[in-house]
Amino acid sequence: AQKVTQAQTEISVVEKEDVTLDCVYETRDTTYYLFWYKQPPSGELVFLIRRNSFDEQNEISGRYSWNFQKSTSSFNFTITASQVVDSAVYFCALSGFLLRKTSYDKVIFGPGTSLSVIP
Amino acid sequence: DTEVTQTPKHLVMGMTNKKSLKCEQHMGHRAMYWYKQKAKKPPELMFVYSYEKLSINESVPSRFSPECPNSSLLNLHLHALQPEDSALYLCASSQEETGYSYEQYFGPGTRLTVT
């Protein structure tokens, strides 16, 4: 079965602190993709990153960084020097090829982690 | 341009009304999606269109009727809804290519209230 777990339901940090959002996934696919999306209070989901299962390189984009470890089936997301604008719900998501009914992949979303950054 | 637009932003309708949600993208994406999202929950997939054909219907009740008039537009027709259908309805689009999974770009959503 395909599953995404985000064990942290809610996190609160003080501005400028670093915070790591955990994501653990389960899949039987050998080829799969992982994503992170941000949903601010306005409601629109914003794509942050896509990573395929063959690329375990960590990635850094500004204050954001991602740590992909296949050995532990984790794809964690770290925000450095958090800001109030980072307050949002963050979803980790997985798509794999076992679920393909057509050429389309069904994306499995985790339950989300609500991050509050306090000024 | 990575924008997906949705209209209306808010919609209040009675259980006997008929209304439509609209979604538009100009990124050349050939896959388009409708999701339903309840408060504090992840999005739930409703429908997928691939190359303007309905690919996936996730056992959605017939009171929701999708339509894809062309490669840029996606509609969701609503009829005889129930109060439990009140939710945020999100449209998304993505590239479509066999063997790959691409990120989805979401619109701002329509917040639907059924009275």
PDB file of C-alpha atoms in Angstrom:
ATOM      1  CA  ALA A   1       0.000   0.000   0.000  1.00  0.00           C
ATOM      2  CA  GLN A   2       1.047   3.573  -0.563  1.00  0.00           C
ATOM      3  CA  LYS A   3       0.954   5.829   2.440  1.00  0.00           C
ATOM      4  CA  VAL A   4       2.359   9.132   3.650  1.00  0.00           C
ATOM      5  CA  THR A   5       2.707   9.904   7.333  1.00  0.00           C
ATOM      6  CA  GLN A   6       3.316  13.332   8.798  1.00  0.00           C
ATOM      7  CA  ALA A   7       3.459  12.668  12.501  1.00  0.00           C
ATOM      8  CA  GLN A   8       3.560  16.314  13.526  1.00  0.00           C
ATOM      9  CA  THR A   9       0.018  17.650  13.416  1.00  0.00           C
ATOM     10  CA  GLU A  10       0.862  21.157  14.631  1.00  0.00           C
ATOM     11  CA  ILE A  11       4.138  22.927  15.312  1.00  0.00           C
ATOM     12  CA  SER A  12       4.716  26.380  16.783  1.00  0.00           C
ATOM     13  CA  VAL A  13       8.050  28.133  16.616  1.00  0.00           C
ATOM     14  CA  VAL A  14       9.275  31.607  17.362  1.00  0.00           C
ATOM     15  CA  GLU A  15      10.408  33.645  14.405  1.00  0.00           C
ATOM     16  CA  LYS A  16      14.012  33.007  13.331  1.00  0.00           C
ATOM     17  CA  GLU A  17      14.059  29.502  14.770  1.00  0.00           C
ATOM     18  CA  ASP A  18      14.789  26.566  12.487  1.00  0.00           C
ATOM     19  CA  VAL A  19      12.078  23.952  12.101  1.00  0.00           C
ATOM     20  CA  THR A  20      11.984  20.505  10.488  1.00  0.00           C
ATOM     21  CA  LEU A  21       8.802  18.945   9.178  1.00  0.00           C
ATOM     22  CA  ASP A  22       8.902  15.163   9.032  1.00  0.00           C
ATOM     23  CA  CYS A  23       7.546  12.994   6.233  1.00  0.00           C
ATOM     24  CA  VAL A  24       7.672   9.208   6.146  1.00  0.00           C
ATOM     25  CA  TYR A  25       6.303   7.281   3.206  1.00  0.00           C
ATOM     26  CA  GLU A  26       5.485   3.687   2.315  1.00  0.00           C
ATOM     27  CA  THR A  27       5.499   2.295  -1.197  1.00  0.00           C
ATOM     28  CA  ARG A  28       6.261  -0.914  -3.037  1.00  0.00           C
ATOM     29  CA  ASP A  29       7.223   0.974  -6.157  1.00  0.00           C
ATOM     30  CA  THR A  30      10.867   1.183  -7.129  1.00  0.00           C
ATOM     31  CA  THR A  31      10.111   4.329  -9.114  1.00  0.00           C
ATOM     32  CA  TYR A  32       8.156   7.006  -7.355  1.00  0.00           C
ATOM     33  CA  TYR A  33       7.998  10.737  -6.808  1.00  0.00           C
ATOM     34  CA  LEU A  34       7.793  12.807  -3.656  1.00  0.00           C
ATOM     35  CA  PHE A  35       6.461  16.329  -3.329  1.00  0.00           C
ATOM     36  CA  TRP A  36       6.011  19.056  -0.775  1.00  0.00           C
ATOM     37  CA  TYR A  37       3.199  21.612  -1.022  1.00  0.00           C
ATOM     38  CA  LYS A  38       2.465  24.641   1.127  1.00  0.00           C
ATOM     39  CA  GLN A  39      -1.092  25.794   1.859  1.00  0.00           C
ATOM     40  CA  PRO A  40      -1.221  29.255   3.462  1.00  0.00           C
ATOM     41  CA  PRO A  41      -4.429  30.482   5.125  1.00  0.00           C
ATOM     42  CA  SER A  42      -5.606  31.861   1.773  1.00  0.00           C
ATOM     43  CA  GLY A  43      -6.195  28.248   0.690  1.00  0.00           C
ATOM     44  CA  GLU A  44      -4.164  27.830  -2.496  1.00  0.00           C
ATOM     45  CA  LEU A  45      -1.708  24.935  -2.490  1.00  0.00           C
ATOM     46  CA  VAL A  46       1.732  26.005  -3.653  1.00  0.00           C
ATOM     47  CA  PHE A  47       4.194  23.516  -5.095  1.00  0.00           C
ATOM     48  CA  LEU A  48       7.588  23.555  -3.362  1.00  0.00           C
ATOM     49  CA  ILE A  49       9.614  20.591  -4.583  1.00  0.00           C
ATOM     50  CA  ARG A  50       9.472  17.365  -6.583  1.00  0.00           C
ATOM     51  CA  ARG A  51      11.987  14.573  -6.156  1.00  0.00           C
ATOM     52  CA  ASN A  52      12.155  11.201  -7.875  1.00  0.00           C
ATOM     53  CA  SER A  53      13.234   8.021  -6.153  1.00  0.00           C
ATOM     54  CA  PHE A  54      16.533   7.814  -8.001  1.00  0.00           C
ATOM     55  CA  ASP A  55      17.735  11.198  -6.891  1.00  0.00           C
ATOM     56  CA  GLU A  56      18.762  11.155  -3.245  1.00  0.00           C
ATOM     57  CA  GLN A  57      20.655  14.392  -3.333  1.00  0.00           C
ATOM     58  CA  ASN A  58      19.557  16.854  -0.743  1.00  0.00           C
ATOM     59  CA  GLU A  59      18.296  20.153  -2.046  1.00  0.00           C
ATOM     60  CA  ILE A  60      18.516  23.686  -0.769  1.00  0.00           C
ATOM     61  CA  SER A  61      16.463  26.608  -2.012  1.00  0.00           C
ATOM     62  CA  GLY A  62      17.007  29.763  -0.027  1.00  0.00           C
ATOM     63  CA  ARG A  63      15.834  29.110   3.532  1.00  0.00           C
ATOM     64  CA  TYR A  64      14.283  25.784   2.516  1.00  0.00           C
ATOM     65  CA  SER A  65      16.096  22.467   2.426  1.00  0.00           C
ATOM     66  CA  TRP A  66      15.011  18.895   1.909  1.00  0.00           C
ATOM     67  CA  ASN A  67      16.611  15.689   3.151  1.00  0.00           C
ATOM     68  CA  PHE A  68      15.637  12.565   1.203  1.00  0.00           C
ATOM     69  CA  GLN A  69      16.717   9.247   2.714  1.00  0.00           C
ATOM     70  CA  LYS A  70      15.514   6.095   0.980  1.00  0.00           C
ATOM     71  CA  SER A  71      16.980   3.912   3.741  1.00  0.00           C
ATOM     72  CA  THR A  72      14.481   5.331   6.224  1.00  0.00           C
ATOM     73  CA  SER A  73      11.750   6.205   3.670  1.00  0.00           C
ATOM     74  CA  SER A  74      11.823   9.802   4.771  1.00  0.00           C
ATOM     75  CA  PHE A  75      11.684  13.113   2.964  1.00  0.00           C
ATOM     76  CA  ASN A  76      12.043  15.802   5.601  1.00  0.00           C
ATOM     77  CA  PHE A  77      11.721  19.528   5.072  1.00  0.00           C
ATOM     78  CA  THR A  78      13.668  22.130   7.038  1.00  0.00           C
ATOM     79  CA  ILE A  79      12.974  25.852   7.166  1.00  0.00           C
ATOM     80  CA  THR A  80      15.916  27.873   8.399  1.00  0.00           C
ATOM     81  CA  ALA A  81      15.369  31.175  10.202  1.00  0.00           C
ATOM     82  CA  SER A  82      11.596  30.862  10.028  1.00  0.00           C
ATOM     83  CA  GLN A  83       9.432  33.864   9.235  1.00  0.00           C
ATOM     84  CA  VAL A  84       5.791  34.684   9.917  1.00  0.00           C
ATOM     85  CA  VAL A  85       5.051  34.204   6.197  1.00  0.00           C
ATOM     86  CA  ASP A  86       6.039  30.559   6.601  1.00  0.00           C
ATOM     87  CA  SER A  87       2.915  29.976   8.681  1.00  0.00           C
ATOM     88  CA  ALA A  88       0.879  27.473   6.683  1.00  0.00           C
ATOM     89  CA  VAL A  89      -0.116  23.839   6.400  1.00  0.00           C
ATOM     90  CA  TYR A  90       2.548  21.782   4.678  1.00  0.00           C
ATOM     91  CA  PHE A  91       1.672  18.600   2.823  1.00  0.00           C
ATOM     92  CA  CYS A  92       4.072  15.872   1.821  1.00  0.00           C
ATOM     93  CA  ALA A  93       2.821  13.790  -1.111  1.00  0.00           C
ATOM     94  CA  LEU A  94       3.747  10.613  -2.968  1.00  0.00           C
ATOM     95  CA  SER A  95       2.942   9.273  -6.415  1.00  0.00           C
ATOM     96  CA  GLY A  96       4.023   5.949  -7.753  1.00  0.00           C
ATOM     97  CA  PHE A  97       3.421   3.775 -10.720  1.00  0.00           C
ATOM     98  CA  LEU A  98       1.545   0.900  -9.119  1.00  0.00           C
ATOM     99  CA  LEU A  99      -1.507   3.123  -8.862  1.00  0.00           C
ATOM    100  CA  ARG A 100      -1.498   3.997 -12.539  1.00  0.00           C
ATOM    101  CA  LYS A 101      -4.760   3.349 -14.227  1.00  0.00           C
ATOM    102  CA  THR A 102      -3.795   5.457 -17.210  1.00  0.00           C
ATOM    103  CA  SER A 103      -0.738   7.562 -17.727  1.00  0.00           C
ATOM    104  CA  TYR A 104      -1.871   9.618 -14.785  1.00  0.00           C
ATOM    105  CA  ASP A 105      -0.529   9.100 -11.280  1.00  0.00           C
ATOM    106  CA  LYS A 106      -2.795   9.452  -8.319  1.00  0.00           C
ATOM    107  CA  VAL A 107      -1.061  11.565  -5.710  1.00  0.00           C
ATOM    108  CA  ILE A 108      -1.304  10.428  -2.108  1.00  0.00           C
ATOM    109  CA  PHE A 109      -1.217  13.364   0.289  1.00  0.00           C
ATOM    110  CA  GLY A 110      -0.102  13.112   3.872  1.00  0.00           C
ATOM    111  CA  PRO A 111      -2.374  14.555   6.561  1.00  0.00           C
ATOM    112  CA  GLY A 112      -0.394  17.800   6.698  1.00  0.00           C
ATOM    113  CA  THR A 113       1.545  19.667   9.366  1.00  0.00           C
ATOM    114  CA  SER A 114       0.263  23.040  10.489  1.00  0.00           C
ATOM    115  CA  LEU A 115       3.159  25.383  11.173  1.00  0.00           C
ATOM    116  CA  SER A 116       2.684  28.575  13.168  1.00  0.00           C
ATOM    117  CA  VAL A 117       5.553  31.038  13.300  1.00  0.00           C
ATOM    118  CA  ILE A 118       5.124  33.452  16.170  1.00  0.00           C
ATOM    119  CA  PRO A 119       6.641  36.924  15.832  1.00  0.00           C
TER     120      PRO A 119
ATOM    121  CA  ASP B   1       2.746  31.888 -16.283  1.00  0.00           C
ATOM    122  CA  THR B   2       2.028  29.238 -13.636  1.00  0.00           C
ATOM    123  CA  GLU B   3      -1.438  30.455 -12.770  1.00  0.00           C
ATOM    124  CA  VAL B   4      -4.590  28.443 -12.434  1.00  0.00           C
ATOM    125  CA  THR B   5      -7.699  30.568 -12.006  1.00  0.00           C
ATOM    126  CA  GLN B   6     -10.971  29.519 -10.432  1.00  0.00           C
ATOM    127  CA  THR B   7     -14.335  31.238 -10.274  1.00  0.00           C
ATOM    128  CA  PRO B   8     -16.212  32.005  -8.163  1.00  0.00           C
ATOM    129  CA  LYS B   9     -14.118  32.374  -5.022  1.00  0.00           C
ATOM    130  CA  HIS B  10     -17.110  31.872  -2.771  1.00  0.00           C
ATOM    131  CA  LEU B  11     -20.447  30.226  -3.485  1.00  0.00           C
ATOM    132  CA  VAL B  12     -23.483  29.749  -1.296  1.00  0.00           C
ATOM    133  CA  MET B  13     -26.189  27.558  -2.734  1.00  0.00           C
ATOM    134  CA  GLY B  14     -29.342  25.849  -1.613  1.00  0.00           C
ATOM    135  CA  MET B  15     -29.865  22.142  -1.934  1.00  0.00           C
ATOM    136  CA  THR B  16     -32.137  22.561  -4.955  1.00  0.00           C
ATOM    137  CA  ASN B  17     -29.870  24.946  -6.886  1.00  0.00           C
ATOM    138  CA  LYS B  18     -27.750  24.241  -9.931  1.00  0.00           C
ATOM    139  CA  LYS B  19     -24.413  25.988 -10.141  1.00  0.00           C
ATOM    140  CA  SER B  20     -21.059  25.560 -11.853  1.00  0.00           C
ATOM    141  CA  LEU B  21     -17.450  26.003 -10.786  1.00  0.00           C
ATOM    142  CA  LYS B  22     -14.962  27.081 -13.425  1.00  0.00           C
ATOM    143  CA  CYS B  23     -11.228  26.535 -13.757  1.00  0.00           C
ATOM    144  CA  GLU B  24      -8.793  27.782 -16.380  1.00  0.00           C
ATOM    145  CA  GLN B  25      -5.100  27.304 -17.060  1.00  0.00           C
ATOM    146  CA  HIS B  26      -2.842  28.521 -19.860  1.00  0.00           C
ATOM    147  CA  MET B  27       0.279  26.493 -19.133  1.00  0.00           C
ATOM    148  CA  GLY B  28      -0.400  23.950 -21.856  1.00  0.00           C
ATOM    149  CA  HIS B  29      -0.990  21.253 -19.270  1.00  0.00           C
ATOM    150  CA  ARG B  30      -2.918  18.246 -20.518  1.00  0.00           C
ATOM    151  CA  ALA B  31      -3.966  16.865 -17.131  1.00  0.00           C
ATOM    152  CA  MET B  32      -6.540  18.692 -15.016  1.00  0.00           C
ATOM    153  CA  TYR B  33      -7.982  17.734 -11.650  1.00  0.00           C
ATOM    154  CA  TRP B  34     -10.790  18.499  -9.234  1.00  0.00           C
ATOM    155  CA  TYR B  35     -10.176  18.040  -5.520  1.00  0.00           C
ATOM    156  CA  LYS B  36     -12.430  18.487  -2.517  1.00  0.00           C
ATOM    157  CA  GLN B  37     -10.878  19.648   0.734  1.00  0.00           C
ATOM    158  CA  LYS B  38     -12.516  19.714   4.126  1.00  0.00           C
ATOM    159  CA  ALA B  39     -11.113  21.808   6.961  1.00  0.00           C
ATOM    160  CA  LYS B  40      -7.882  20.458   8.473  1.00  0.00           C
ATOM    161  CA  LYS B  41      -7.740  17.606   5.943  1.00  0.00           C
ATOM    162  CA  PRO B  42      -5.638  16.978   2.835  1.00  0.00           C
ATOM    163  CA  PRO B  43      -7.206  17.379  -0.594  1.00  0.00           C
ATOM    164  CA  GLU B  44      -9.280  14.418  -1.806  1.00  0.00           C
ATOM    165  CA  LEU B  45      -9.170  13.640  -5.480  1.00  0.00           C
ATOM    166  CA  MET B  46     -12.529  13.733  -7.274  1.00  0.00           C
ATOM    167  CA  PHE B  47     -11.840  13.678 -11.017  1.00  0.00           C
ATOM    168  CA  VAL B  48      -8.944  13.664 -13.446  1.00  0.00           C
ATOM    169  CA  TYR B  49      -9.047  14.697 -17.081  1.00  0.00           C
ATOM    170  CA  SER B  50      -6.217  13.661 -19.342  1.00  0.00           C
ATOM    171  CA  TYR B  51      -6.154  15.144 -22.829  1.00  0.00           C
ATOM    172  CA  GLU B  52      -9.719  16.360 -22.285  1.00  0.00           C
ATOM    173  CA  LYS B  53     -11.031  12.893 -21.510  1.00  0.00           C
ATOM    174  CA  LEU B  54     -12.211  11.779 -18.107  1.00  0.00           C
ATOM    175  CA  SER B  55      -9.532   9.403 -16.813  1.00  0.00           C
ATOM    176  CA  ILE B  56     -10.478   8.936 -13.205  1.00  0.00           C
ATOM    177  CA  ASN B  57     -13.696   9.342 -11.257  1.00  0.00           C
ATOM    178  CA  GLU B  58     -13.054   8.579  -7.623  1.00  0.00           C
ATOM    179  CA  SER B  59     -16.585   7.257  -6.979  1.00  0.00           C
ATOM    180  CA  VAL B  60     -17.965  10.758  -6.746  1.00  0.00           C
ATOM    181  CA  PRO B  61     -21.778  11.096  -6.405  1.00  0.00           C
ATOM    182  CA  SER B  62     -23.598  12.002  -9.608  1.00  0.00           C
ATOM    183  CA  ARG B  63     -24.669  15.340  -8.172  1.00  0.00           C
ATOM    184  CA  PHE B  64     -21.140  16.416  -9.169  1.00  0.00           C
ATOM    185  CA  SER B  65     -20.687  16.454 -12.932  1.00  0.00           C
ATOM    186  CA  PRO B  66     -17.333  17.429 -14.469  1.00  0.00           C
ATOM    187  CA  GLU B  67     -16.823  18.794 -17.947  1.00  0.00           C
ATOM    188  CA  CYS B  68     -13.701  19.647 -19.928  1.00  0.00           C
ATOM    189  CA  PRO B  69     -14.757  21.845 -22.890  1.00  0.00           C
ATOM    190  CA  ASN B  70     -11.178  22.278 -24.123  1.00  0.00           C
ATOM    191  CA  SER B  71      -7.594  21.817 -23.004  1.00  0.00           C
ATOM    192  CA  SER B  72      -7.611  25.021 -20.937  1.00  0.00           C
ATOM    193  CA  LEU B  73     -10.968  24.822 -19.220  1.00  0.00           C
ATOM    194  CA  LEU B  74     -12.478  22.576 -16.595  1.00  0.00           C
ATOM    195  CA  ASN B  75     -15.952  22.906 -15.124  1.00  0.00           C
ATOM    196  CA  LEU B  76     -17.685  21.232 -12.229  1.00  0.00           C
ATOM    197  CA  HIS B  77     -21.471  21.283 -12.423  1.00  0.00           C
ATOM    198  CA  LEU B  78     -23.293  21.045  -9.127  1.00  0.00           C
ATOM    199  CA  HIS B  79     -26.890  19.949  -8.624  1.00  0.00           C
ATOM    200  CA  ALA B  80     -28.937  18.944  -5.588  1.00  0.00           C
ATOM    201  CA  LEU B  81     -26.004  19.115  -3.232  1.00  0.00           C
ATOM    202  CA  GLN B  82     -26.105  18.192   0.433  1.00  0.00           C
ATOM    203  CA  PRO B  83     -24.821  20.273   3.368  1.00  0.00           C
ATOM    204  CA  GLU B  84     -21.933  17.804   3.793  1.00  0.00           C
ATOM    205  CA  ASP B  85     -20.703  18.855   0.352  1.00  0.00           C
ATOM    206  CA  SER B  86     -19.680  22.198   1.821  1.00  0.00           C
ATOM    207  CA  ALA B  87     -15.910  22.391   1.348  1.00  0.00           C
ATOM    208  CA  LEU B  88     -13.082  24.052  -0.528  1.00  0.00           C
ATOM    209  CA  TYR B  89     -13.018  22.848  -4.137  1.00  0.00           C
ATOM    210  CA  LEU B  90      -9.605  23.005  -5.734  1.00  0.00           C
ATOM    211  CA  CYS B  91      -8.695  22.742  -9.376  1.00  0.00           C
ATOM    212  CA  ALA B  92      -5.182  21.768 -10.453  1.00  0.00           C
ATOM    213  CA  SER B  93      -3.264  21.064 -13.624  1.00  0.00           C
ATOM    214  CA  SER B  94      -0.022  19.348 -14.531  1.00  0.00           C
ATOM    215  CA  GLN B  95       2.063  18.154 -17.406  1.00  0.00           C
ATOM    216  CA  GLU B  96       1.139  14.726 -18.678  1.00  0.00           C
ATOM    217  CA  GLU B  97       3.772  12.280 -19.856  1.00  0.00           C
ATOM    218  CA  THR B  98       3.841   8.522 -19.561  1.00  0.00           C
ATOM    219  CA  GLY B  99       6.490   7.354 -17.149  1.00  0.00           C
ATOM    220  CA  TYR B 100       6.751  10.592 -15.210  1.00  0.00           C
ATOM    221  CA  SER B 101       4.879  12.257 -12.402  1.00  0.00           C
ATOM    222  CA  TYR B 102       4.801  16.020 -12.441  1.00  0.00           C
ATOM    223  CA  GLU B 103       3.936  18.583  -9.859  1.00  0.00           C
ATOM    224  CA  GLN B 104       0.434  19.974  -9.855  1.00  0.00           C
ATOM    225  CA  TYR B 105      -0.374  23.668  -9.945  1.00  0.00           C
ATOM    226  CA  PHE B 106      -3.422  24.578  -7.933  1.00  0.00           C
ATOM    227  CA  GLY B 107      -5.940  27.353  -8.228  1.00  0.00           C
ATOM    228  CA  PRO B 108      -7.070  29.398  -5.219  1.00  0.00           C
ATOM    229  CA  GLY B 109     -10.180  27.298  -4.794  1.00  0.00           C
ATOM    230  CA  THR B 110     -13.897  27.890  -4.504  1.00  0.00           C
ATOM    231  CA  ARG B 111     -15.256  27.883  -0.980  1.00  0.00           C
ATOM    232  CA  LEU B 112     -18.676  26.273  -1.281  1.00  0.00           C
ATOM    233  CA  THR B 113     -21.391  26.430   1.343  1.00  0.00           C
ATOM    234  CA  VAL B 114     -24.555  24.383   0.882  1.00  0.00           C
ATOM    235  CA  THR B 115     -27.501  25.579   2.952  1.00  0.00           C
TER     236      THR B 115
END
